[in-house]
GROMACS .gro file of C-alpha atoms in nm:
model
  439
    1MET     CA    1   0.038   0.017  -0.042
    2ASN     CA    2   0.249   0.258   0.041
    3LYS     CA    3   0.505   0.221  -0.191
    4THR     CA    4   0.196   0.254  -0.438
    5THR     CA    5   0.004   0.521  -0.244
    6ILE     CA    6   0.260   0.728  -0.118
    7THR     CA    7   0.554   0.877  -0.313
    8GLY     CA    8   0.639   1.186  -0.079
    9PRO     CA    9   0.707   1.242   0.272
   10VAL     CA   10   0.350   1.328   0.411
   11TYR     CA   11   0.360   1.543   0.768
   12ASP     CA   12  -0.024   1.526   0.747
   13ALA     CA   13  -0.174   1.164   0.797
   14ARG     CA   14  -0.563   1.348   0.764
   15GLU     CA   15  -0.413   1.306   0.397
   16LEU     CA   16  -0.452   0.966   0.353
   17GLY     CA   17  -0.793   0.886   0.492
   18THR     CA   18  -0.881   0.706   0.850
   19PRO     CA   19  -0.808   0.322   0.678
   20LYS     CA   20  -0.493   0.372   0.560
   21THR     CA   21  -0.352   0.576   0.897
   22LEU     CA   22  -0.483   0.282   1.091
   23VAL     CA   23  -0.288   0.098   0.900
   24LEU     CA   24   0.009   0.242   1.015
   25GLY     CA   25  -0.062   0.313   1.367
   26VAL     CA   26  -0.096  -0.153   1.345
   27GLN     CA   27   0.268  -0.141   1.116
   28HIS     CA   28   0.364   0.062   1.460
   29MET     CA   29   0.240  -0.182   1.700
   30PHE     CA   30   0.367  -0.435   1.565
   31ALA     CA   31   0.746  -0.308   1.494
   32MET     CA   32   0.843  -0.227   1.796
   33PHE     CA   33   0.651  -0.577   1.924
   34GLY     CA   34   0.941  -0.766   1.944
   35SER     CA   35   1.104  -0.603   2.095
   36THR     CA   36   0.878  -0.442   2.430
   37VAL     CA   37   0.744  -0.809   2.517
   38LEU     CA   38   1.055  -0.920   2.516
   39VAL     CA   39   1.189  -0.746   2.826
   40PRO     CA   40   0.933  -0.856   3.093
   41GLN     CA   41   0.909  -1.224   2.936
   42LEU     CA   42   1.304  -1.188   2.983
   43THR     CA   43   1.292  -1.048   3.331
   44GLY     CA   44   1.011  -1.145   3.474
   45LEU     CA   45   0.792  -0.831   3.494
   46SER     CA   46   0.424  -0.845   3.339
   47VAL     CA   47   0.373  -0.857   2.969
   48SER     CA   48   0.061  -0.654   3.016
   49ALA     CA   49   0.199  -0.410   3.211
   50THR     CA   50   0.471  -0.357   2.980
   51LEU     CA   51   0.158  -0.301   2.746
   52LEU     CA   52   0.023  -0.066   2.909
   53PHE     CA   53   0.248   0.148   3.033
   54ALA     CA   54   0.490   0.152   2.652
   55GLY     CA   55   0.104   0.322   2.536
   56LEU     CA   56   0.107   0.509   2.789
   57GLY     CA   57   0.438   0.658   2.789
   58THR     CA   58   0.442   0.681   2.494
   59LEU     CA   59   0.083   0.954   2.483
   60LEU     CA   60   0.275   1.124   2.793
   61PHE     CA   61   0.604   1.172   2.603
   62HIS     CA   62   0.333   1.369   2.312
   63LEU     CA   63   0.198   1.536   2.500
   64VAL     CA   64   0.543   1.693   2.675
   65SER     CA   65   0.696   1.757   2.328
   66LYS     CA   66   0.463   1.933   2.176
   67ARG     CA   67   0.299   1.646   1.960
   68LYS     CA   68   0.570   1.730   1.800
   69VAL     CA   69   0.807   1.405   1.808
   70PRO     CA   70   0.685   1.086   1.604
   71ALA     CA   71   0.852   0.893   1.881
   72PHE     CA   72   0.731   0.539   2.017
   73LEU     CA   73   0.865   0.458   2.376
   74GLY     CA   74   0.882   0.092   2.413
   75SER     CA   75   1.061  -0.113   2.703
   76SER     CA   76   1.485   0.031   2.758
   77PHE     CA   77   1.816  -0.322   2.726
   78ALA     CA   78   1.977  -0.147   2.860
   79PHE     CA   79   1.787  -0.146   3.178
   80LEU     CA   80   1.829  -0.555   3.167
   81ALA     CA   81   2.125  -0.569   3.397
   82GLY     CA   82   1.991  -0.385   3.637
   83TYR     CA   83   1.688  -0.603   3.690
   84PHE     CA   84   1.954  -0.900   3.655
   85ALA     CA   85   2.139  -0.781   3.980
   86ILE     CA   86   1.902  -0.750   4.207
   87ALA     CA   87   1.615  -1.034   4.107
   88PRO     CA   88   1.851  -1.261   3.827
   89HIS     CA   89   1.577  -1.543   3.853
   90GLY     CA   90   1.233  -1.233   3.804
   91GLU     CA   91   1.170  -1.353   4.206
   92LYS     CA   92   0.838  -1.144   4.223
   93GLU     CA   93   0.881  -1.002   4.614
   94LEU     CA   94   1.297  -0.825   4.400
   95LEU     CA   95   1.130  -0.724   4.149
   96PRO     CA   96   0.947  -0.410   4.273
   97TYR     CA   97   1.344  -0.330   4.449
   98ALA     CA   98   1.387  -0.327   4.071
   99CYS     CA   99   1.113  -0.131   3.988
  100LEU     CA  100   1.206   0.117   4.234
  101GLY     CA  101   1.561   0.204   4.148
  102VAL     CA  102   1.484   0.184   3.781
  103ALA     CA  103   1.202   0.510   3.871
  104CYS     CA  104   1.477   0.754   4.086
  105SER     CA  105   1.677   0.657   3.729
  106ALA     CA  106   1.437   0.874   3.592
  107LEU     CA  107   1.578   1.180   3.826
  108LEU     CA  108   1.830   1.137   3.662
  109TYR     CA  109   1.660   1.253   3.300
  110PHE     CA  110   1.491   1.559   3.554
  111ILE     CA  111   1.823   1.616   3.571
  112LEU     CA  112   1.981   1.619   3.251
  113ALA     CA  113   1.674   1.769   3.086
  114GLY     CA  114   1.718   2.079   3.346
  115LEU     CA  115   2.112   2.113   3.321
  116ILE     CA  116   2.057   2.156   2.924
  117LYS     CA  117   1.787   2.362   2.938
  118VAL     CA  118   1.959   2.643   3.146
  119PHE     CA  119   2.337   2.569   2.992
  120GLY     CA  120   2.233   2.419   2.646
  121VAL     CA  121   2.325   2.063   2.536
  122LYS     CA  122   2.694   2.170   2.444
  123LYS     CA  123   2.828   2.242   2.791
  124VAL     CA  124   2.655   1.914   2.907
  125MET     CA  125   2.746   1.673   2.701
  126LYS     CA  126   3.110   1.709   2.753
  127PHE     CA  127   3.070   1.511   3.117
  128PHE     CA  128   2.949   1.261   2.857
  129PRO     CA  129   3.189   1.181   2.538
  130PRO     CA  130   3.156   0.869   2.383
  131VAL     CA  131   3.562   0.742   2.535
  132VAL     CA  132   3.301   0.710   2.896
  133THR     CA  133   2.958   0.605   2.679
  134GLY     CA  134   3.066   0.379   2.454
  135PRO     CA  135   3.247   0.169   2.679
  136ILE     CA  136   2.951   0.080   2.904
  137ILE     CA  137   2.731   0.041   2.632
  138VAL     CA  138   2.955  -0.242   2.504
  139SER     CA  139   2.974  -0.331   2.956
  140ILE     CA  140   2.549  -0.392   2.942
  141GLY     CA  141   2.573  -0.564   2.654
  142LEU     CA  142   2.844  -0.856   2.730
  143THR     CA  143   2.738  -0.844   3.167
  144LEU     CA  144   2.404  -0.965   2.991
  145SER     CA  145   2.591  -1.285   2.750
  146GLN     CA  146   2.556  -1.546   3.018
  147SER     CA  147   2.201  -1.551   3.062
  148ALA     CA  148   2.074  -1.574   2.753
  149VAL     CA  149   2.331  -1.923   2.633
  150ASN     CA  150   2.214  -2.041   2.992
  151SER     CA  151   1.816  -1.998   2.837
  152CYS     CA  152   1.970  -2.116   2.480
  153SER     CA  153   2.094  -2.411   2.655
  154THR     CA  154   1.715  -2.565   2.764
  155ASN     CA  155   1.722  -2.644   2.364
  156TRP     CA  156   1.952  -2.525   2.110
  157ILE     CA  157   1.768  -2.648   1.834
  158ILE     CA  158   1.497  -2.357   1.898
  159ALA     CA  159   1.743  -2.091   1.986
  160LEU     CA  160   1.950  -2.176   1.680
  161VAL     CA  161   1.620  -2.162   1.444
  162ALA     CA  162   1.568  -1.830   1.625
  163ILE     CA  163   1.925  -1.641   1.624
  164LEU     CA  164   1.942  -1.818   1.159
  165VAL     CA  165   1.557  -1.631   1.145
  166ILE     CA  166   1.732  -1.298   1.243
  167VAL     CA  167   2.034  -1.276   1.050
  168VAL     CA  168   1.842  -1.445   0.714
  169LEU     CA  169   1.587  -1.145   0.786
  170ASN     CA  170   1.857  -0.865   0.862
  171ILE     CA  171   2.021  -0.951   0.586
  172TRP     CA  172   1.804  -1.083   0.324
  173GLY     CA  173   1.516  -0.917   0.393
  174LYS     CA  174   1.240  -0.664   0.211
  175GLY     CA  175   1.064  -0.414   0.335
  176MET     CA  176   0.848  -0.454   0.663
  177VAL     CA  177   0.965  -0.843   0.675
  178LYS     CA  178   1.337  -0.635   0.797
  179ILE     CA  179   1.281  -0.383   1.039
  180LEU     CA  180   1.032  -0.735   1.234
  181PRO     CA  181   1.333  -0.980   1.242
  182ILE     CA  182   1.254  -1.020   1.619
  183LEU     CA  183   0.885  -1.076   1.645
  184LEU     CA  184   0.924  -1.289   1.314
  185ALA     CA  185   1.171  -1.469   1.462
  186ALA     CA  186   1.041  -1.560   1.800
  187ILE     CA  187   0.746  -1.671   1.582
  188ALA     CA  188   0.851  -1.886   1.418
  189SER     CA  189   1.118  -2.036   1.716
  190TYR     CA  190   0.801  -2.089   1.968
  191ILE     CA  191   0.604  -2.258   1.644
  192VAL     CA  192   0.904  -2.489   1.599
  193ALA     CA  193   0.898  -2.519   2.021
  194ALA     CA  194   0.552  -2.599   1.977
  195ILE     CA  195   0.599  -2.901   1.683
  196MET     CA  196   0.877  -3.026   1.914
  197GLY     CA  197   0.596  -3.063   2.191
  198LYS     CA  198   0.849  -2.819   2.463
  199VAL     CA  199   0.542  -2.522   2.469
  200ASP     CA  200   0.229  -2.599   2.776
  201PHE     CA  201   0.004  -2.378   2.621
  202SER     CA  202  -0.216  -2.490   2.948
  203PRO     CA  203  -0.215  -2.124   3.106
  204VAL     CA  204  -0.341  -1.981   2.764
  205ALA     CA  205  -0.663  -2.191   2.826
  206ASN     CA  206  -0.670  -2.100   3.192
  207ALA     CA  207  -0.626  -1.752   3.154
  208PRO     CA  208  -0.986  -1.472   3.080
  209TRP     CA  209  -0.957  -1.340   2.787
  210ILE     CA  210  -1.010  -0.947   2.964
  211GLY     CA  211  -0.833  -0.833   3.279
  212LEU     CA  212  -0.663  -0.620   3.479
  213PRO     CA  213  -0.331  -0.527   3.339
  214VAL     CA  214  -0.143  -0.409   3.621
  215LYS     CA  215  -0.128  -0.619   4.004
  216SER     CA  216  -0.043  -0.404   4.296
  217GLU     CA  217   0.139  -0.682   4.443
  218ASP     CA  218   0.378  -0.644   4.176
  219THR     CA  219   0.399  -0.245   4.217
  220VAL     CA  220   0.642  -0.002   4.377
  221PHE     CA  221   0.445   0.038   4.672
  222ALA     CA  222   0.420  -0.367   4.781
  223ILE     CA  223   0.796  -0.226   4.885
  224PHE     CA  224   0.678  -0.057   5.193
  225LYS     CA  225   0.414  -0.336   5.326
  226ASN     CA  226   0.780  -0.485   5.479
  227PRO     CA  227   1.070  -0.294   5.313
  228ASP     CA  228   1.403  -0.447   5.292
  229THR     CA  229   1.634  -0.138   5.361
  230SER     CA  230   1.973  -0.270   5.255
  231LEU     CA  231   1.789  -0.315   4.942
  232ILE     CA  232   1.606  -0.034   4.843
  233ILE     CA  233   1.987   0.163   4.857
  234THR     CA  234   2.101  -0.094   4.638
  235SER     CA  235   1.906  -0.143   4.414
  236ILE     CA  236   1.926   0.273   4.330
  237ILE     CA  237   2.297   0.316   4.371
  238THR     CA  238   2.321  -0.010   4.097
  239ILE     CA  239   2.052   0.063   3.864
  240MET     CA  240   2.079   0.447   3.842
  241PRO     CA  241   2.363   0.460   3.614
  242LEU     CA  242   2.271   0.271   3.393
  243ALA     CA  243   2.035   0.596   3.327
  244ILE     CA  244   2.341   0.727   3.115
  245ALA     CA  245   2.327   0.440   2.874
  246THR     CA  246   1.919   0.537   2.834
  247MET     CA  247   1.969   0.877   2.825
  248MET     CA  248   2.273   0.905   2.507
  249GLU     CA  249   2.091   0.632   2.340
  250HIS     CA  250   1.786   0.902   2.380
  251ILE     CA  251   1.959   1.158   2.215
  252GLY     CA  252   2.148   0.898   1.967
  253ASP     CA  253   1.740   0.887   1.812
  254ILE     CA  254   1.600   1.210   1.818
  255ALA     CA  255   1.893   1.298   1.577
  256ALA     CA  256   1.784   0.960   1.401
  257ILE     CA  257   1.432   1.084   1.463
  258SER     CA  258   1.482   1.482   1.315
  259SER     CA  259   1.731   1.334   0.978
  260THR     CA  260   1.475   1.124   0.914
  261VAL     CA  261   1.188   1.315   0.894
  262ASN     CA  262   1.392   1.662   0.866
  263ARG     CA  263   1.321   1.831   1.128
  264ASN     CA  264   1.543   1.955   1.418
  265PHE     CA  265   1.338   1.755   1.755
  266PHE     CA  266   1.670   1.970   1.883
  267ASP     CA  267   1.545   2.294   1.848
  268ASP     CA  268   1.203   2.234   1.831
  269PRO     CA  269   1.020   2.103   2.090
  270GLY     CA  270   1.407   2.128   2.227
  271LEU     CA  271   1.623   1.785   2.392
  272HIS     CA  272   1.479   1.921   2.755
  273ARG     CA  273   1.130   1.794   2.669
  274THR     CA  274   1.234   1.498   2.494
  275LEU     CA  275   1.436   1.363   2.741
  276LEU     CA  276   1.152   1.517   3.041
  277GLY     CA  277   0.927   1.284   2.831
  278ASP     CA  278   1.125   0.996   2.864
  279GLY     CA  279   1.223   1.049   3.194
  280LEU     CA  280   0.815   1.080   3.250
  281ALA     CA  281   0.741   0.861   3.041
  282THR     CA  282   0.985   0.550   3.242
  283LEU     CA  283   0.897   0.677   3.605
  284THR     CA  284   0.564   0.630   3.590
  285ALA     CA  285   0.668   0.240   3.397
  286SER     CA  286   0.852   0.170   3.693
  287ILE     CA  287   0.646   0.253   4.011
  288PHE     CA  288   0.358   0.025   3.757
  289GLY     CA  289   0.626  -0.270   3.794
  290ALA     CA  290   0.644  -0.258   3.432
  291PRO     CA  291   0.984  -0.205   3.239
  292ALA     CA  292   1.181   0.152   3.155
  293ASN     CA  293   1.090   0.329   2.798
  294THR     CA  294   1.321   0.424   2.562
  295THR     CA  295   1.318   0.659   2.249
  296TYR     CA  296   1.249   0.343   1.968
  297GLY     CA  297   1.499   0.301   1.710
  298GLU     CA  298   1.236   0.032   1.523
  299ASN     CA  299   0.980   0.298   1.474
  300THR     CA  300   1.238   0.559   1.271
  301GLY     CA  301   1.295   0.225   1.003
  302VAL     CA  302   0.909   0.220   1.004
  303LEU     CA  303   0.931   0.574   0.907
  304THR     CA  304   1.189   0.588   0.680
  305LEU     CA  305   0.983   0.231   0.542
  306SER     CA  306   0.670   0.437   0.492
  307LYS     CA  307   0.788   0.804   0.442
  308VAL     CA  308   0.423   0.916   0.731
  309TYR     CA  309   0.584   1.150   0.948
  310ASP     CA  310   0.271   1.301   1.108
  311PRO     CA  311   0.316   1.199   1.547
  312ARG     CA  312  -0.041   1.100   1.432
  313VAL     CA  313  -0.001   0.737   1.355
  314ILE     CA  314   0.223   0.702   1.670
  315ARG     CA  315  -0.020   0.809   1.893
  316LEU     CA  316  -0.238   0.539   1.732
  317ALA     CA  317   0.008   0.247   1.796
  318ALA     CA  318   0.049   0.350   2.153
  319CYS     CA  319  -0.374   0.347   2.160
  320PHE     CA  320  -0.360  -0.051   1.998
  321ALA     CA  321  -0.100  -0.129   2.243
  322ILE     CA  322  -0.300  -0.030   2.507
  323LEU     CA  323  -0.615  -0.220   2.412
  324PHE     CA  324  -0.392  -0.544   2.423
  325SER     CA  325  -0.321  -0.496   2.752
  326PHE     CA  326  -0.530  -0.572   2.823
  327SER     CA  327  -0.575  -0.930   2.804
  328PRO     CA  328  -0.448  -1.219   3.032
  329LYS     CA  329  -0.464  -1.450   2.774
  330PHE     CA  330  -0.281  -1.296   2.502
  331ALA     CA  331  -0.030  -1.185   2.774
  332ALA     CA  332  -0.038  -1.554   2.870
  333LEU     CA  333   0.031  -1.658   2.525
  334ILE     CA  334   0.394  -1.463   2.533
  335SER     CA  335   0.473  -1.598   2.860
  336CYS     CA  336   0.416  -1.941   2.724
  337MET     CA  337   0.711  -1.902   2.516
  338PRO     CA  338   1.062  -2.126   2.596
  339ALA     CA  339   1.308  -2.034   2.714
  340ALA     CA  340   1.564  -2.169   2.467
  341THR     CA  341   1.304  -1.889   2.200
  342VAL     CA  342   1.414  -1.602   2.465
  343GLY     CA  343   1.765  -1.730   2.455
  344GLY     CA  344   1.811  -1.702   2.098
  345ILE     CA  345   1.671  -1.365   2.060
  346SER     CA  346   1.928  -1.280   2.375
  347ILE     CA  347   2.231  -1.363   2.211
  348VAL     CA  348   2.176  -1.114   1.900
  349LEU     CA  349   2.031  -0.858   2.098
  350TYR     CA  350   2.278  -0.825   2.342
  351GLY     CA  351   2.590  -0.882   2.148
  352MET     CA  352   2.362  -0.574   1.899
  353ILE     CA  353   2.361  -0.343   2.312
  354SER     CA  354   2.781  -0.406   2.226
  355ALA     CA  355   2.765  -0.369   1.916
  356VAL     CA  356   2.620  -0.033   1.968
  357GLY     CA  357   2.936   0.076   2.185
  358VAL     CA  358   3.154  -0.043   2.000
  359ARG     CA  359   2.985   0.112   1.676
  360ASN     CA  360   2.925   0.410   1.949
  361ILE     CA  361   3.350   0.481   1.953
  362VAL     CA  362   3.365   0.444   1.620
  363GLU     CA  363   3.178   0.697   1.454
  364SER     CA  364   3.277   0.895   1.706
  365GLN     CA  365   3.706   0.836   1.655
  366VAL     CA  366   3.817   0.840   1.977
  367ASP     CA  367   4.176   0.850   1.979
  368PHE     CA  368   4.332   0.537   2.157
  369LYS     CA  369   4.669   0.660   2.049
  370GLU     CA  370   4.591   0.879   2.398
  371SER     CA  371   4.705   0.735   2.746
  372ARG     CA  372   4.336   0.855   2.857
  373ASN     CA  373   4.122   0.703   2.636
  374VAL     CA  374   4.293   0.374   2.677
  375ILE     CA  375   4.285   0.381   3.075
  376ILE     CA  376   3.903   0.454   3.087
  377ALA     CA  377   3.798   0.217   2.814
  378ALA     CA  378   3.997   0.019   2.990
  379LEU     CA  379   3.893   0.055   3.322
  380ILE     CA  380   3.548   0.059   3.226
  381LEU     CA  381   3.552  -0.214   3.039
  382VAL     CA  382   3.730  -0.458   3.363
  383LEU     CA  383   3.530  -0.302   3.641
  384SER     CA  384   3.222  -0.382   3.473
  385ILE     CA  385   3.242  -0.714   3.330
  386GLY     CA  386   3.528  -0.821   3.685
  387ILE     CA  387   3.299  -0.737   3.912
  388LYS     CA  388   2.992  -0.851   3.720
  389PHE     CA  389   3.158  -1.231   3.720
  390SER     CA  390   3.351  -1.204   4.060
  391ALA     CA  391   3.269  -1.478   4.297
  392ALA     CA  392   3.101  -1.188   4.501
  393GLY     CA  393   2.842  -1.027   4.196
  394ALA     CA  394   2.916  -0.719   4.327
  395ILE     CA  395   3.154  -0.424   4.596
  396ASN     CA  396   2.991  -0.489   4.918
  397ILE     CA  397   2.954  -0.198   5.187
  398HIS     CA  398   2.880  -0.243   5.500
  399CYS     CA  399   2.771   0.040   5.648
  400GLY     CA  400   2.611  -0.024   6.007
  401SER     CA  401   2.349  -0.257   6.026
  402VAL     CA  402   2.278  -0.161   5.579
  403THR     CA  403   2.458  -0.374   5.300
  404ILE     CA  404   2.503  -0.168   5.005
  405GLY     CA  405   2.615  -0.364   4.676
  406LEU     CA  406   2.771  -0.224   4.378
  407SER     CA  407   2.750  -0.353   4.062
  408GLY     CA  408   3.027  -0.357   3.829
  409LEU     CA  409   2.853  -0.196   3.544
  410ALA     CA  410   2.762   0.110   3.840
  411VAL     CA  411   3.163   0.137   3.940
  412ALA     CA  412   3.223   0.183   3.642
  413SER     CA  413   3.040   0.434   3.452
  414LEU     CA  414   3.148   0.613   3.795
  415VAL     CA  415   3.444   0.548   3.777
  416GLY     CA  416   3.487   0.677   3.423
  417ILE     CA  417   3.235   0.962   3.467
  418ILE     CA  418   3.544   1.085   3.689
  419LEU     CA  419   3.874   0.970   3.532
  420ASN     CA  420   3.748   1.156   3.229
  421ALA     CA  421   3.612   1.485   3.431
  422ILE     CA  422   3.969   1.479   3.545
  423LEU     CA  423   4.295   1.332   3.333
  424PRO     CA  424   4.423   1.582   3.139
  425ALA     CA  425   4.422   1.504   2.705
  426ARG     CA  426   4.748   1.613   2.630
  427SER     CA  427   4.669   1.830   2.243
  428GLU     CA  428   4.833   1.836   1.881
  429SER     CA  429   5.150   2.046   2.021
  430GLY     CA  430   5.246   1.838   2.273
  431GLU     CA  431   5.057   1.977   2.621
  432THR     CA  432   4.879   1.872   2.829
  433SER     CA  433   4.514   2.000   2.906
  434ILE     CA  434   4.206   1.904   2.978
  435LYS     CA  435   3.997   1.762   2.758
  436LYS     CA  436   3.707   2.008   2.609
  437ASP     CA  437   3.606   1.859   2.266
  438VAL     CA  438   3.415   1.559   2.389
  439GLU     CA  439   3.025   1.604   2.153
   0.00000   0.00000   0.00000
């Protein structure tokens, strides 16, 4: 449809008519769907709550950004390491603590948005150069790799089906197929697993068609019935630094969307507004037991494909996601997905997270002939991965009766930011000075 009727950019979808606009909205929903529902599959969070707050978060983002940016907000993979650090096996009683840490990380969005509003983008971003953010993103993917391999090991045949479908569709796929590899890989692997008799569909049969997507015991409010102070502090300190990666991801996504639709969203509505919207969406979702939200590159791909840049279409997709969230039977169908299917998809996704970090370093032309850059990157990589896979799995600090656990990513992020701020850089003339140009 799009290829035959849309020959140039469309900024107002109403000129296409209601039926075509609705189809475009469904297309955007499917683009985000595979990745968005995979996060609750990996962490143990509610699929229904995830869809609900992906939709509500997107609508909130559009409200804050003056309804001008055609961006969809779905589940963030950058926080997976945080969820696994607090609730490694998806323990229901521990997940609210992880959600509290994510909710607190939203405060960093608000702080960065305020600083950008007051001081401007260039002055603020010099504290988060690619030599810091790149290795952090690489570390996020690598620290998650163990869980992906463990899931695959439950049935490597099923896992390999998912991996092969993603690879084939990414390389040789055309049109919508090319931008839906995760969803199609999940379906193909799921079908193979069902044929092999590796799926128990009884939860699907027993689930009602309609139900509420949020349960009180899954929300952050459940913590305060019998709070564990040590775990609260550990969750906050462990997870908050991960927002550094997601904020950088957000800035990159806004740049990509601006380039795609030929509009400068950094100026109008302003990066401070888009960051604020993303932070509010993450805060709201995490409080009610859903994953952190982030702007989705998958939907930017749909913009490129369809050439329809009207944010109204994205808001339609958000409404469809909200509608699906009220079907427990649909959520049960997703939850029955075999661990091997999730593992196969995760191997590719986690690797892609690390690859994005590498690309960030390469495209920014970070000079590794400079000793300070080597030291910063080396310490971030070794601390994040080494602490994660050490015997303790974290650095534990005892303060009286309270024990604070610092994850490898938390330590590495703080070390990277501090070293970048204090280590001198060597200029071309051979003189040392504090590095200024880190954009």
